[in-house]
Tab-separated table of C-alpha atoms in Angstrom:
chain	number	residue	atom	x	y	z
A	1	MET	CA	13.830	4.166	2.088
A	2	CYS	CA	13.013	0.589	1.057
A	3	LEU	CA	13.478	-0.373	-2.591
A	4	PRO	CA	13.028	-3.647	-4.523
A	5	ALA	CA	16.277	-5.545	-5.012
A	6	SER	CA	15.008	-6.684	-8.431
A	7	CYS	CA	15.490	-3.207	-9.941
A	8	ASP	CA	18.301	-0.837	-10.788
A	9	VAL	CA	17.729	2.535	-9.158
A	10	GLU	CA	18.431	6.065	-10.386
A	11	ALA	CA	17.888	9.068	-8.119
A	12	ARG	CA	17.519	12.714	-9.165
A	13	LEU	CA	16.697	15.945	-7.387
A	14	GLU	CA	14.362	18.175	-9.397
A	15	SER	CA	13.929	21.855	-8.574
A	16	THR	CA	10.381	23.065	-7.931
A	17	ASP	CA	11.421	26.624	-8.855
A	18	SER	CA	12.984	25.881	-12.241
A	19	ALA	CA	13.337	23.136	-14.822
A	20	GLY	CA	16.731	22.061	-13.485
A	21	SER	CA	17.555	18.628	-12.082
A	22	ARG	CA	20.653	16.747	-10.982
A	23	SER	CA	21.661	13.156	-10.348
A	24	VAL	CA	22.488	12.236	-6.772
A	25	ALA	CA	23.632	9.227	-4.812
A	26	LEU	CA	20.542	8.055	-2.983
A	27	GLU	CA	22.529	7.416	0.188
A	28	ASP	CA	23.481	11.122	0.262
A	29	VAL	CA	19.918	12.437	0.406
A	30	VAL	CA	18.020	9.939	2.591
A	31	ARG	CA	18.790	8.677	6.075
A	32	GLU	CA	19.134	4.997	5.134
A	33	VAL	CA	18.607	2.830	2.044
A	34	ARG	CA	17.494	-0.787	2.201
A	35	TYR	CA	16.769	-3.298	-0.560
A	36	TYR	CA	14.155	-6.003	-0.010
A	37	GLU	CA	13.805	-9.280	-1.919
A	38	ASP	CA	10.039	-9.775	-1.491
A	39	PRO	CA	7.211	-8.620	0.830
A	40	ARG	CA	8.137	-11.103	3.569
A	41	ASP	CA	11.773	-10.067	3.488
A	42	LEU	CA	10.677	-6.420	3.763
A	43	PHE	CA	8.960	-6.979	7.113
A	44	GLU	CA	11.230	-9.693	8.504
A	45	ASN	CA	14.531	-7.939	7.825
A	46	HIS	CA	14.048	-4.256	6.967
A	47	VAL	CA	11.029	-2.655	8.643
A	48	GLN	CA	12.134	-1.690	12.162
A	49	PRO	CA	10.219	-0.536	15.260
A	50	GLY	CA	10.008	3.201	15.803
A	51	LYS	CA	10.974	4.163	12.244
A	52	PHE	CA	9.194	5.745	9.281
A	53	HIS	CA	9.828	3.844	6.032
A	54	VAL	CA	9.162	5.090	2.500
A	55	VAL	CA	8.496	1.975	0.424
A	56	TYR	CA	8.613	1.579	-3.353
A	57	PRO	CA	6.694	-1.449	-4.702
A	58	ASP	CA	8.334	-4.148	-6.806
A	59	PRO	CA	7.023	-3.949	-10.410
A	60	GLN	CA	8.024	-7.608	-10.916
A	61	MET	CA	5.898	-8.849	-7.981
A	62	THR	CA	8.764	-10.984	-6.660
A	63	GLY	CA	7.503	-13.409	-4.006
A	64	CYS	CA	3.923	-12.087	-4.093
A	65	GLN	CA	2.427	-15.330	-5.417
A	66	GLU	CA	4.074	-17.321	-2.615
A	67	VAL	CA	2.628	-14.897	-0.059
A	68	TYR	CA	-0.840	-15.409	-1.531
A	69	GLU	CA	-0.590	-19.210	-1.697
A	70	ASP	CA	0.228	-19.365	2.012
A	71	CYS	CA	-2.679	-17.159	3.101
A	72	PRO	CA	-6.063	-18.431	4.380
A	73	TYR	CA	-8.119	-16.780	1.634
A	74	GLU	CA	-9.050	-18.758	-1.466
A	75	TYR	CA	-9.505	-16.993	-4.791
A	76	GLU	CA	-8.377	-18.128	-8.208
A	77	LEU	CA	-5.814	-15.439	-8.944
A	78	GLU	CA	-2.149	-14.955	-9.666
A	79	PHE	CA	0.461	-12.305	-8.900
A	80	SER	CA	2.983	-12.097	-11.728
A	81	ASP	CA	5.362	-9.754	-13.509
A	82	GLY	CA	3.008	-7.678	-15.626
A	83	ASP	CA	0.372	-7.017	-12.968
A	84	PRO	CA	-0.483	-3.339	-12.398
A	85	VAL	CA	2.063	-2.312	-9.803
A	86	GLN	CA	-0.577	-1.255	-7.257
A	87	HIS	CA	-1.346	-4.968	-6.753
A	88	TRP	CA	1.953	-5.226	-4.895
A	89	TRP	CA	0.397	-3.366	-1.954
A	90	THR	CA	-2.251	-6.052	-1.573
A	91	ALA	CA	0.503	-8.649	-1.281
A	92	ALA	CA	2.506	-6.450	1.101
A	93	VAL	CA	-0.366	-5.958	3.554
A	94	LEU	CA	-1.188	-9.664	3.219
A	95	ALA	CA	2.417	-10.635	4.016
A	96	ARG	CA	2.549	-8.561	7.201
A	97	VAL	CA	-0.904	-9.653	8.437
A	98	HIS	CA	-0.416	-13.379	7.911
A	99	SER	CA	3.364	-13.851	8.043
A	100	GLY	CA	4.403	-11.287	10.670
A	101	PRO	CA	6.615	-10.525	12.456
A	102	TYR	CA	4.126	-9.787	15.234
A	103	HIS	CA	6.260	-8.341	18.042
A	104	PHE	CA	5.608	-4.707	17.017
A	105	PHE	CA	2.727	-2.830	15.442
A	106	VAL	CA	2.873	-1.550	11.852
A	107	SER	CA	0.906	1.246	10.171
A	108	PHE	CA	0.482	1.447	6.400
A	109	ILE	CA	0.024	5.042	5.215
A	110	ILE	CA	-1.184	4.958	1.607
A	111	ASP	CA	-1.700	8.167	-0.331
A	112	GLU	CA	-4.048	8.184	-3.344
A	113	ILE	CA	-5.819	5.121	-1.949
A	114	GLY	CA	-8.102	5.170	-4.992
A	115	ASP	CA	-5.129	4.139	-7.147
A	116	VAL	CA	-4.405	1.107	-4.942
A	117	ILE	CA	-7.997	-0.157	-4.548
A	118	PRO	CA	-9.913	1.663	-7.306
A	119	GLN	CA	-13.694	1.609	-7.495
A	120	GLU	CA	-13.521	0.790	-11.219
A	121	ALA	CA	-11.592	-2.466	-10.674
A	122	SER	CA	-12.992	-5.209	-12.908
A	123	LYS	CA	-12.623	-8.941	-13.469
A	124	ASP	CA	-9.837	-8.406	-15.969
A	125	ALA	CA	-6.832	-10.474	-17.021
A	126	TYR	CA	-4.973	-9.233	-13.925
A	127	SER	CA	-7.719	-10.441	-11.506
A	128	SER	CA	-8.038	-6.837	-10.315
A	129	TYR	CA	-11.507	-7.318	-8.811
A	130	GLU	CA	-10.508	-10.510	-6.992
A	131	LYS	CA	-7.481	-8.710	-5.541
A	132	ILE	CA	-9.818	-6.017	-4.217
A	133	LEU	CA	-11.703	-8.795	-2.403
A	134	LEU	CA	-8.384	-10.127	-1.116
A	135	PHE	CA	-7.460	-6.656	0.161
A	136	ARG	CA	-10.867	-6.409	1.868
A	137	ASP	CA	-10.426	-9.732	3.668
A	138	THR	CA	-6.912	-8.789	4.753
A	139	TYR	CA	-8.046	-5.359	5.945
A	140	ALA	CA	-10.778	-6.948	8.068
A	141	ASP	CA	-8.168	-9.134	9.854
A	142	ALA	CA	-5.435	-6.502	10.095
A	143	ARG	CA	-6.000	-4.998	13.554
A	144	LYS	CA	-5.914	-8.284	15.440
A	145	PHE	CA	-2.468	-8.891	13.946
A	146	GLY	CA	-1.149	-5.453	14.928
A	147	VAL	CA	-1.650	-3.691	11.582
A	148	SER	CA	-3.384	-0.372	10.853
A	149	VAL	CA	-4.122	0.867	7.332
A	150	PHE	CA	-4.565	4.606	6.708
A	151	GLY	CA	-5.782	5.650	3.272
A	152	TYR	CA	-5.850	9.192	1.861
A	153	GLY	CA	-7.661	10.360	-1.261
A	154	HIS	CA	-9.410	13.304	-2.879
A	155	SER	CA	-12.822	11.629	-2.664
A	156	ASP	CA	-14.113	8.473	-1.021
A	157	VAL	CA	-15.926	7.556	-4.239
A	158	ASP	CA	-12.518	6.783	-5.772
A	159	PHE	CA	-11.735	3.718	-3.660
A	160	HIS	CA	-13.637	0.477	-3.802
A	161	GLU	CA	-16.863	0.027	-1.859
A	162	LYS	CA	-15.922	-3.552	-0.861
A	163	VAL	CA	-13.121	-2.144	1.286
A	164	LYS	CA	-15.022	1.011	2.222
A	165	ARG	CA	-17.670	-1.076	4.003
A	166	LYS	CA	-14.979	-2.240	6.445
A	167	VAL	CA	-13.772	1.282	7.349
A	168	ARG	CA	-14.872	2.437	10.804
A	169	TRP	CA	-12.984	5.720	11.232
A	170	ARG	CA	-13.235	8.532	8.689
A	171	ILE	CA	-11.966	12.084	8.290
A	172	THR	CA	-13.547	14.935	6.326
A	173	MET	CA	-11.074	17.667	5.400
A	174	ASN	CA	-11.618	21.391	5.055
A	175	GLY	CA	-13.346	22.714	1.949
A	176	THR	CA	-15.599	19.652	1.582
A	177	ALA	CA	-18.985	19.217	3.194
A	178	ASN	CA	-19.156	16.430	5.744
A	179	PRO	CA	-21.991	13.928	5.232
A	180	THR	CA	-25.190	14.549	7.178
A	181	ARG	CA	-27.144	11.497	5.991
A	182	ALA	CA	-26.139	7.827	5.898
A	183	SER	CA	-27.223	7.614	2.261
A	184	GLN	CA	-24.276	9.865	1.379
A	185	VAL	CA	-21.675	7.366	2.591
A	186	VAL	CA	-21.090	3.754	1.598
A	187	GLY	CA	-20.543	1.426	4.527
A	188	VAL	CA	-22.265	3.283	7.374
A	189	GLY	CA	-25.758	3.037	8.806
A	190	ASN	CA	-25.622	6.397	10.527
A	191	VAL	CA	-23.645	9.649	10.579
A	192	PRO	CA	-23.489	11.666	13.824
A	193	MET	CA	-23.592	15.122	12.170
A	194	ASN	CA	-26.724	16.889	10.993
A	195	THR	CA	-25.195	20.083	9.596
A	196	ASP	CA	-22.257	21.143	7.435
A	197	LEU	CA	-19.216	21.591	9.686
A	198	THR	CA	-16.296	21.471	7.276
A	199	SER	CA	-16.978	23.411	4.057
A	200	HIS	CA	-15.952	26.716	5.631
A	201	LEU	CA	-12.875	25.399	7.466
A	202	LYS	CA	-9.446	26.762	6.604
A	203	THR	CA	-6.465	24.631	5.579
A	204	GLY	CA	-5.133	22.555	8.456
A	205	LYS	CA	-8.493	21.642	10.001
A	206	CYS	CA	-10.711	18.581	9.755
A	207	VAL	CA	-13.421	16.535	11.464
A	208	MET	CA	-12.866	12.902	12.477
A	209	TRP	CA	-15.940	10.745	12.902
A	210	THR	CA	-17.433	7.283	13.269
A	211	GLU	CA	-21.052	6.164	13.032
A	212	GLN	CA	-21.572	7.043	16.709
A	213	ARG	CA	-19.723	10.323	17.273
A	214	PHE	CA	-17.445	12.979	15.796
A	215	CYS	CA	-14.501	15.052	17.007
A	216	TYR	CA	-14.749	18.760	16.196
A	217	LEU	CA	-12.366	20.402	15.624
A	218	LEU	CA	-8.985	18.810	14.821
A	219	ALA	CA	-6.247	21.187	13.678
A	220	TRP	CA	-2.483	21.278	13.144
A	221	GLY	CA	0.146	23.872	12.375
A	222	ASP	CA	1.759	24.490	9.024
A	223	ILE	CA	4.869	22.423	8.302
A	224	PRO	CA	7.010	24.398	5.830
A	225	LYS	CA	8.755	22.527	3.055
A	226	PRO	CA	12.446	22.235	4.011
A	227	THR	CA	13.823	22.378	0.446
A	228	ASP	CA	12.932	23.605	-3.031
A	229	GLU	CA	13.936	20.263	-4.563
A	230	GLU	CA	11.991	17.008	-4.842
A	231	LEU	CA	13.459	13.525	-4.991
A	232	ARG	CA	12.566	11.406	-8.023
A	233	ILE	CA	13.322	7.685	-8.173
A	234	ARG	CA	13.484	5.607	-11.363
A	235	LEU	CA	13.241	1.821	-11.147
A	236	VAL	CA	14.398	-0.383	-14.023
A	237	PRO	CA	13.750	-4.141	-13.639
A	238	ARG	CA	16.976	-6.096	-14.082
A	239	VAL	CA	15.157	-9.079	-15.611
A	240	PRO	CA	13.065	-8.026	-18.637
A	241	LYS	CA	9.633	-9.582	-19.219
A	242	ASP	CA	10.602	-10.269	-22.840
A	243	PRO	CA	14.091	-11.816	-23.360
A	244	ALA	CA	14.436	-9.671	-26.480
A	245	ASP	CA	14.394	-6.612	-24.240
A	246	ALA	CA	17.808	-7.598	-22.892
A	247	THR	CA	19.416	-6.677	-26.232
A	248	ARG	CA	17.758	-3.280	-26.698
A	249	PRO	CA	17.550	-0.144	-24.534
A	250	ARG	CA	14.884	-0.349	-21.855
A	251	ALA	CA	12.466	2.480	-21.193
A	252	ARG	CA	12.604	3.844	-17.686
A	253	THR	CA	9.453	4.362	-15.672
A	254	THR	CA	9.330	7.059	-13.023
A	255	ALA	CA	8.305	6.069	-9.512
A	256	THR	CA	6.895	9.267	-8.026
A	257	PRO	CA	6.375	9.224	-4.258
A	258	ALA	CA	2.723	9.817	-3.345
A	259	ALA	CA	2.830	11.516	-0.578
A	260	PRO	CA	2.088	-4.342	5.035
A	261	ALA	CA	-6.558	-22.687	11.895
A	262	THR	CA	-5.099	-21.929	8.484
A	263	THR	CA	-6.318	-23.299	5.176
A	264	ARG	CA	-3.796	-22.869	2.418
A	265	GLY	CA	-5.207	-20.961	-0.538
A	266	ARG	CA	-4.129	-22.441	-3.867
A	267	VAL	CA	-4.431	-21.392	-7.469
A	268	THR	CA	-6.265	-24.277	-9.116
A	269	ASP	CA	-5.721	-23.052	-12.634
A	270	PRO	CA	-2.446	-21.098	-12.801
A	271	ARG	CA	-2.201	-18.821	-15.800
A	272	LYS	CA	1.162	-17.908	-17.256
A	273	ARG	CA	1.029	-14.473	-18.818
A	274	ARG	CA	3.291	-11.921	-20.413
A	275	TRP	CA	2.233	-8.272	-20.421
A	276	THR	CA	3.749	-5.142	-21.916
A	277	THR	CA	1.203	-2.617	-20.652
A	278	SER	CA	2.766	0.518	-19.169
A	279	ARG	CA	1.814	1.222	-15.566
A	280	ARG	CA	2.198	4.076	-13.074
A	281	ARG	CA	4.476	3.380	-10.126
A	282	ARG	CA	3.029	4.363	-6.758
A	283	THR	CA	4.699	4.523	-3.389
A	284	GLY	CA	3.451	4.427	0.138
A	285	SER	CA	4.773	4.495	3.665
A	286	VAL	CA	5.112	1.933	6.400
A	287	VAL	CA	5.456	2.996	10.013
A	288	ALA	CA	6.596	0.535	12.662
A	289	ASP	CA	5.208	1.572	16.028
A	290	ARG	CA	6.194	0.338	19.483
A	291	ALA	CA	3.637	2.372	21.412
A	292	ASP	CA	0.144	1.322	20.287
A	293	ARG	CA	-0.538	-2.113	21.730
A	294	SER	CA	-4.264	-1.783	22.233
A	295	SER	CA	-5.370	-4.806	20.228
A	296	THR	CA	-4.568	-8.498	20.283
A	297	THR	CA	-1.501	-9.739	18.427
A	298	SER	CA	-0.611	-13.196	17.215
A	299	GLU	CA	2.694	-14.668	18.289
A	300	GLY	CA	4.897	-17.345	16.833
A	301	ALA	CA	5.289	-16.234	13.240
A	302	ARG	CA	6.585	-19.060	11.083
A	303	ASP	CA	9.152	-18.779	8.337
A	304	ARG	CA	7.306	-20.494	5.514
A	305	ARG	CA	10.185	-20.031	3.130
A	306	ASP	CA	12.406	-22.250	5.249
A	307	ARG	CA	9.714	-24.939	5.272
A	308	ARG	CA	9.547	-24.796	1.487
A	309	GLY	CA	13.306	-25.218	1.289
A	310	GLY	CA	14.231	-21.795	-0.038
A	311	SER	CA	13.030	-18.350	-0.995
A	312	SER	CA	12.057	-16.784	-4.249
């Protein structure tokens, strides 16, 4: 489990059979606990080959602006404490794609993808729409840098069409009709199926498809839940957005697991903001994989923090 070093952490086990819960030491209920300083530190020092990592995003966006300023994409936007926490995932994928390390492949597994790149994103004070465009550009470059992004959601209409147009592989689960016409799906010119294959399927079955072909039928066995308790993590930022918050009790926000020829991009008009809007905390997973080396990787990752004379 990877957690932001900027936050105090409280762990509880909550029973799914009753209203009871109990505090636990996090180290007693997970295999390993690691604390990262920023997205670059996460991938340089904590994500390891061959391991499955459950990652909680940093609500204070530590180091995210530096990651953006060193990337090749140019938008006028800012990552700052106060951004909706799902913006952290854009910076995390950006950090791995353009800062490495590149000697092993990484898979991002993001549940409720519609919360991370929502269709309703707008040009708001948080630059939510521009960060969708940034996610799209990063997604398009991901595979050649050894990164795969897997998104799961209840409906593909929930996540933004700008990213959806870059998706080549799709899965239709049981109980939902697969598309039979291209007009039913954003981002494809053709669908290979001409009849409903999935509405009648039982749980544990699906159809995987691209514009050219489909695989029928994929299935897997039931994996029983090993315990009747669920882990709940609470993150409390150590540095409050408002200095006055340091003298009064701070509200805790629950992080519920859901289920990362260069032109330097610069912010030409930095905006300093302070926000008090409450936000849902989302988590995702990062899998470091030694085995899949089917696409080109880039070598020689550079430590930009050293060149700047320090880290944030």
